mmCIF file of C-alpha atoms in Angstrom:
data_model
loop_
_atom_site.group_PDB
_atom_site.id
_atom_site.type_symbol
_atom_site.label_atom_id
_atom_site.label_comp_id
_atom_site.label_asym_id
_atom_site.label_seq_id
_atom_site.Cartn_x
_atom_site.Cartn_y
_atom_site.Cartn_z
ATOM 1 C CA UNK A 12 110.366 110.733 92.856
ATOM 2 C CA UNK A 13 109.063 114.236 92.625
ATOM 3 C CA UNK A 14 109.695 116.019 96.448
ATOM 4 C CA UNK A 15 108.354 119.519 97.579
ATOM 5 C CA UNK A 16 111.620 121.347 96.432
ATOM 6 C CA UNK A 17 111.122 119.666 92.962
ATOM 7 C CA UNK A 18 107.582 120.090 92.876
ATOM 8 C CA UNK A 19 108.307 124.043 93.278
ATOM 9 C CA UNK A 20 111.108 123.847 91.067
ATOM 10 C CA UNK A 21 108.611 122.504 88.225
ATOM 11 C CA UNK A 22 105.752 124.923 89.339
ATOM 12 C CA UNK A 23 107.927 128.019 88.912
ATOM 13 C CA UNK A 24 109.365 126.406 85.455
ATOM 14 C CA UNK A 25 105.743 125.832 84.480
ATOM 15 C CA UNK A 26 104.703 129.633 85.231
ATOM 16 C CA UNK A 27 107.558 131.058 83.366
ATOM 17 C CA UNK A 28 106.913 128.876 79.702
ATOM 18 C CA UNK A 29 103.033 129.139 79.834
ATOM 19 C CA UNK A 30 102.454 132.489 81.705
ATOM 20 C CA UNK A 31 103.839 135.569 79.442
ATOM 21 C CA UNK A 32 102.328 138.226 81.664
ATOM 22 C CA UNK A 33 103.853 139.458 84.571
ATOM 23 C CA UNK A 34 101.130 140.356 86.388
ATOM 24 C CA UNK A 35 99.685 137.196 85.929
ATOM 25 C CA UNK A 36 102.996 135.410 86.436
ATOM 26 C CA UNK A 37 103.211 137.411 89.850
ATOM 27 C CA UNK A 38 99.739 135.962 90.845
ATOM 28 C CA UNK A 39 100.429 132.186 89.988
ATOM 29 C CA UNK A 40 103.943 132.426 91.822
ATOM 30 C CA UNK A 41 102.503 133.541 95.239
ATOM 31 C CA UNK A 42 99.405 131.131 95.004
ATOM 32 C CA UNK A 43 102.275 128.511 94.229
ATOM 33 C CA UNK A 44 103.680 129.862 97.762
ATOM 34 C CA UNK A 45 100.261 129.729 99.426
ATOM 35 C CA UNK A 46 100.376 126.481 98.288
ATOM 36 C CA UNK A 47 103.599 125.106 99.399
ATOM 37 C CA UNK A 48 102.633 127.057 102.745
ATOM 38 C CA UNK A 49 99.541 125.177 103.282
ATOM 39 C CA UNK A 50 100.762 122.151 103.005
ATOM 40 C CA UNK A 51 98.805 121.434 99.634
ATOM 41 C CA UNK A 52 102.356 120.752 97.786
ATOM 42 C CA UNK A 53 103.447 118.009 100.423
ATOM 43 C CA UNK A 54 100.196 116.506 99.817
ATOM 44 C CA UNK A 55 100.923 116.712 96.094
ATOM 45 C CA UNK A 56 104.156 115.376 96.400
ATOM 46 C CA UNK A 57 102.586 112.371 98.742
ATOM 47 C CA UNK A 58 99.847 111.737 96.173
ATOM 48 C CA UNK A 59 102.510 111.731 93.363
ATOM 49 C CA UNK A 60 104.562 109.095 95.375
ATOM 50 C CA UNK A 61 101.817 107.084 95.811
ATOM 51 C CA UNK A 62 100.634 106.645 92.194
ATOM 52 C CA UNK A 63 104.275 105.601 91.320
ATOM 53 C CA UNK A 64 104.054 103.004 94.256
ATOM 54 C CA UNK A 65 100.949 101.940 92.593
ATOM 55 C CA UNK A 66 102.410 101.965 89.158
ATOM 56 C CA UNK A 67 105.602 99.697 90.620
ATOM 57 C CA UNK A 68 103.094 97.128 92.349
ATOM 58 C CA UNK A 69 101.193 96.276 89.057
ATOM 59 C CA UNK A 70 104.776 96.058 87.429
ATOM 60 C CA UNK A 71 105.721 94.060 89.751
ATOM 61 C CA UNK A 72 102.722 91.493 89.598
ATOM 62 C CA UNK A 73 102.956 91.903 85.842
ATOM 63 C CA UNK A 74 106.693 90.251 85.964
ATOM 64 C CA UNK A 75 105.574 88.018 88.332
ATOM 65 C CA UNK A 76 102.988 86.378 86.018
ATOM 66 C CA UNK A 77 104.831 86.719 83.134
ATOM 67 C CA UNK A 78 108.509 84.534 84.556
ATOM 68 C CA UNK A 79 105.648 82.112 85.684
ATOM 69 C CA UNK A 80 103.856 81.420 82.615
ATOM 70 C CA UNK A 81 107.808 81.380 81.158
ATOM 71 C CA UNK A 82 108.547 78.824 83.246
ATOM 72 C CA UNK A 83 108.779 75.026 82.430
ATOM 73 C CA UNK A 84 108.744 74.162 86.229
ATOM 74 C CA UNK A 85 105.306 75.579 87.077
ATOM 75 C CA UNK A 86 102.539 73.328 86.813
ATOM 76 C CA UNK A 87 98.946 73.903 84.953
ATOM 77 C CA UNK A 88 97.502 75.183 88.371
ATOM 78 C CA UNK A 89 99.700 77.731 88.682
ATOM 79 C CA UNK A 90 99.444 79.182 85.073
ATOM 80 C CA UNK A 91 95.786 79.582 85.604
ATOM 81 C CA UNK A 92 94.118 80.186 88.355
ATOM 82 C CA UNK A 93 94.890 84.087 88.109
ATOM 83 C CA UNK A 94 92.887 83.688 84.961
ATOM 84 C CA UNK A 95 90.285 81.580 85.831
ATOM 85 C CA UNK A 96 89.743 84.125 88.687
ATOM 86 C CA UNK A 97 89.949 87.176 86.660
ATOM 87 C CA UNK A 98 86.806 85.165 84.332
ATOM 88 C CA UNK A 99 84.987 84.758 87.317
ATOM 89 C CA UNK A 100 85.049 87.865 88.740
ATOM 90 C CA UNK A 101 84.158 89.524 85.377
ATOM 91 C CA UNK A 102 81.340 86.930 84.881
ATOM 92 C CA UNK A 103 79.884 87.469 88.146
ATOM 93 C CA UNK A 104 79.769 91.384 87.504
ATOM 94 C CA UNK A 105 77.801 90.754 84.377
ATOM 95 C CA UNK A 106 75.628 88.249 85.935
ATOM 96 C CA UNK A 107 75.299 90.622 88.894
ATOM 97 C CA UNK A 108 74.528 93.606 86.643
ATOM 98 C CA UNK A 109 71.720 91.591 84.624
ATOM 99 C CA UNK A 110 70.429 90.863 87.446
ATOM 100 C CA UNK A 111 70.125 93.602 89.443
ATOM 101 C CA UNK A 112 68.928 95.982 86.072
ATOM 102 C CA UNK A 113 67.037 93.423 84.093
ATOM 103 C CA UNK A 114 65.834 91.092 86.461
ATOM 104 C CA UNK A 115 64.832 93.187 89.309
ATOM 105 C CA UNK A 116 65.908 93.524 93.296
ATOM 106 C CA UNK A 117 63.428 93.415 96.404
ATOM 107 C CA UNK A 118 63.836 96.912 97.955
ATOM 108 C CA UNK A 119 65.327 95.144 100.753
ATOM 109 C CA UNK A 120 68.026 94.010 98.929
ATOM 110 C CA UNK A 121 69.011 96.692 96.397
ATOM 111 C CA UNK A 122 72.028 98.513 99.139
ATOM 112 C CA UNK A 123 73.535 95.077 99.351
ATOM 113 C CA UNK A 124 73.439 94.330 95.407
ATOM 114 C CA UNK A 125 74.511 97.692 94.798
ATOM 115 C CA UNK A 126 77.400 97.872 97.069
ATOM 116 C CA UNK A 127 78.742 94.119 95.992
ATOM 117 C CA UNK A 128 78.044 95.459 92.271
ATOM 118 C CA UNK A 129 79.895 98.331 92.867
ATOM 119 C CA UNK A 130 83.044 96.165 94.330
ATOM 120 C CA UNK A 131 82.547 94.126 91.425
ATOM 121 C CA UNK A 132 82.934 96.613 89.098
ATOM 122 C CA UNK A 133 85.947 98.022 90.858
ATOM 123 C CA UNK A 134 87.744 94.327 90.850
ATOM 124 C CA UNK A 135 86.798 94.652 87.017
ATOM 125 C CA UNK A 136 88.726 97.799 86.810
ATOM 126 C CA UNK A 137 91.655 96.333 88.366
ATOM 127 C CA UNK A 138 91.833 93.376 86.258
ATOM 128 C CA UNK A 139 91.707 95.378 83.212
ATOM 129 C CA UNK A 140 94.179 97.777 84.462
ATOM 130 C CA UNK A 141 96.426 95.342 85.031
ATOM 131 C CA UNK A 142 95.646 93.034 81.787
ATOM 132 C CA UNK A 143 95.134 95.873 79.175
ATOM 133 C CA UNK A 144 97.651 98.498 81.025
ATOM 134 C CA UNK A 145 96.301 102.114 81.830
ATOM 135 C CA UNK A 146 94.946 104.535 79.158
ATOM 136 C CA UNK A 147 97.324 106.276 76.745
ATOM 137 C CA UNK A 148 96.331 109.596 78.865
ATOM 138 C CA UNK A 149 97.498 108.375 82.114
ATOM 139 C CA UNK A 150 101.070 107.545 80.306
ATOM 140 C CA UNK A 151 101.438 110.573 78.089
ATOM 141 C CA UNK A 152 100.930 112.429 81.797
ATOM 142 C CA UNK A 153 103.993 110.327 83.666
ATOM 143 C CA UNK A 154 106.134 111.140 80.327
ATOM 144 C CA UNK A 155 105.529 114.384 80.909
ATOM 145 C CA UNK A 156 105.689 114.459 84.776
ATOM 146 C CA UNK A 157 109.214 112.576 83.758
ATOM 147 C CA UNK A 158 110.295 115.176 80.968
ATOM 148 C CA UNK A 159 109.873 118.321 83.299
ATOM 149 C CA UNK A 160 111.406 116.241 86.495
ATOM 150 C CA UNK A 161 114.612 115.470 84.161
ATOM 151 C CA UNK A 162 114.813 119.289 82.925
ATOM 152 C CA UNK A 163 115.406 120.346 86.360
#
């Protein structure tokens, strides 16, 4: 876990490799202490935190899922209902989204299809995520987040 003293251990680290001049370098340090004044580091630190939490939840429900379709004991039901959820909810988001851009919407309706598209669309995300993994970007970032966190 990255805290504020390791957050402004990294930010100084990071202005010395990628900043060559010192006037520059002077510049970026004291915004990185206007920073860590502020408060804006803590919150940095806090959002940090909270994307690992994230990151162990979906682990977690990944391992979950995976010692239960492992296991001899659990019965049909239990396999695959997360599935048979996951299909419906991405059916009903392309059923929702035909409908709402092919077929048409009342104007009285649209806010309400919108806004259950829109949590649609976000359960769709989710199940993705969490059957397909996050995108190569988001995991070259934590191995780098990692690599600088174990130089210090």
């Amino acid at each position: 876990m990255l805290g504020l003293d390791a957050l402004l251990s990294v930010g100084g680290k990071l202005i010395d490799k990628l900043i060559p001049d010192p006037e520059a370098k002077a510049k970026a340090q004291l915004d990185l202490a206007r920073m860590a004044q502020d408060g804006e580091l803590a919150k940095m630190a806090n959002d940090t935190k909270l994307v690992e939490l994230m990151n162990a939840n979906t682990d977690s429900a990944r391992d979950m899922n995976a010692k239960v379709q492992e296991s001899s004991n659990a019965s049909w039901l239990a396999k695959n209902t997360a599935y048979a959820l996951d299909v419906g909810i991405v059916s009903a988001t392309i059923f929702l989204a035909w409908f709402a851009f092919i077929k048409g919407v009342p104007d009285a309706n649209k806010e309400l299809v919108y806004m259950a598209l829109g949590s649609l669309i976000t359960m769709s995300g989710t199940i993705l995520n969490f059957h397909r993994g996050s995108s190569q970007g988001s995991k070259d970032k934590g191995a780098d987040l990692q690599r600088l966190k174990d130089d210090k």
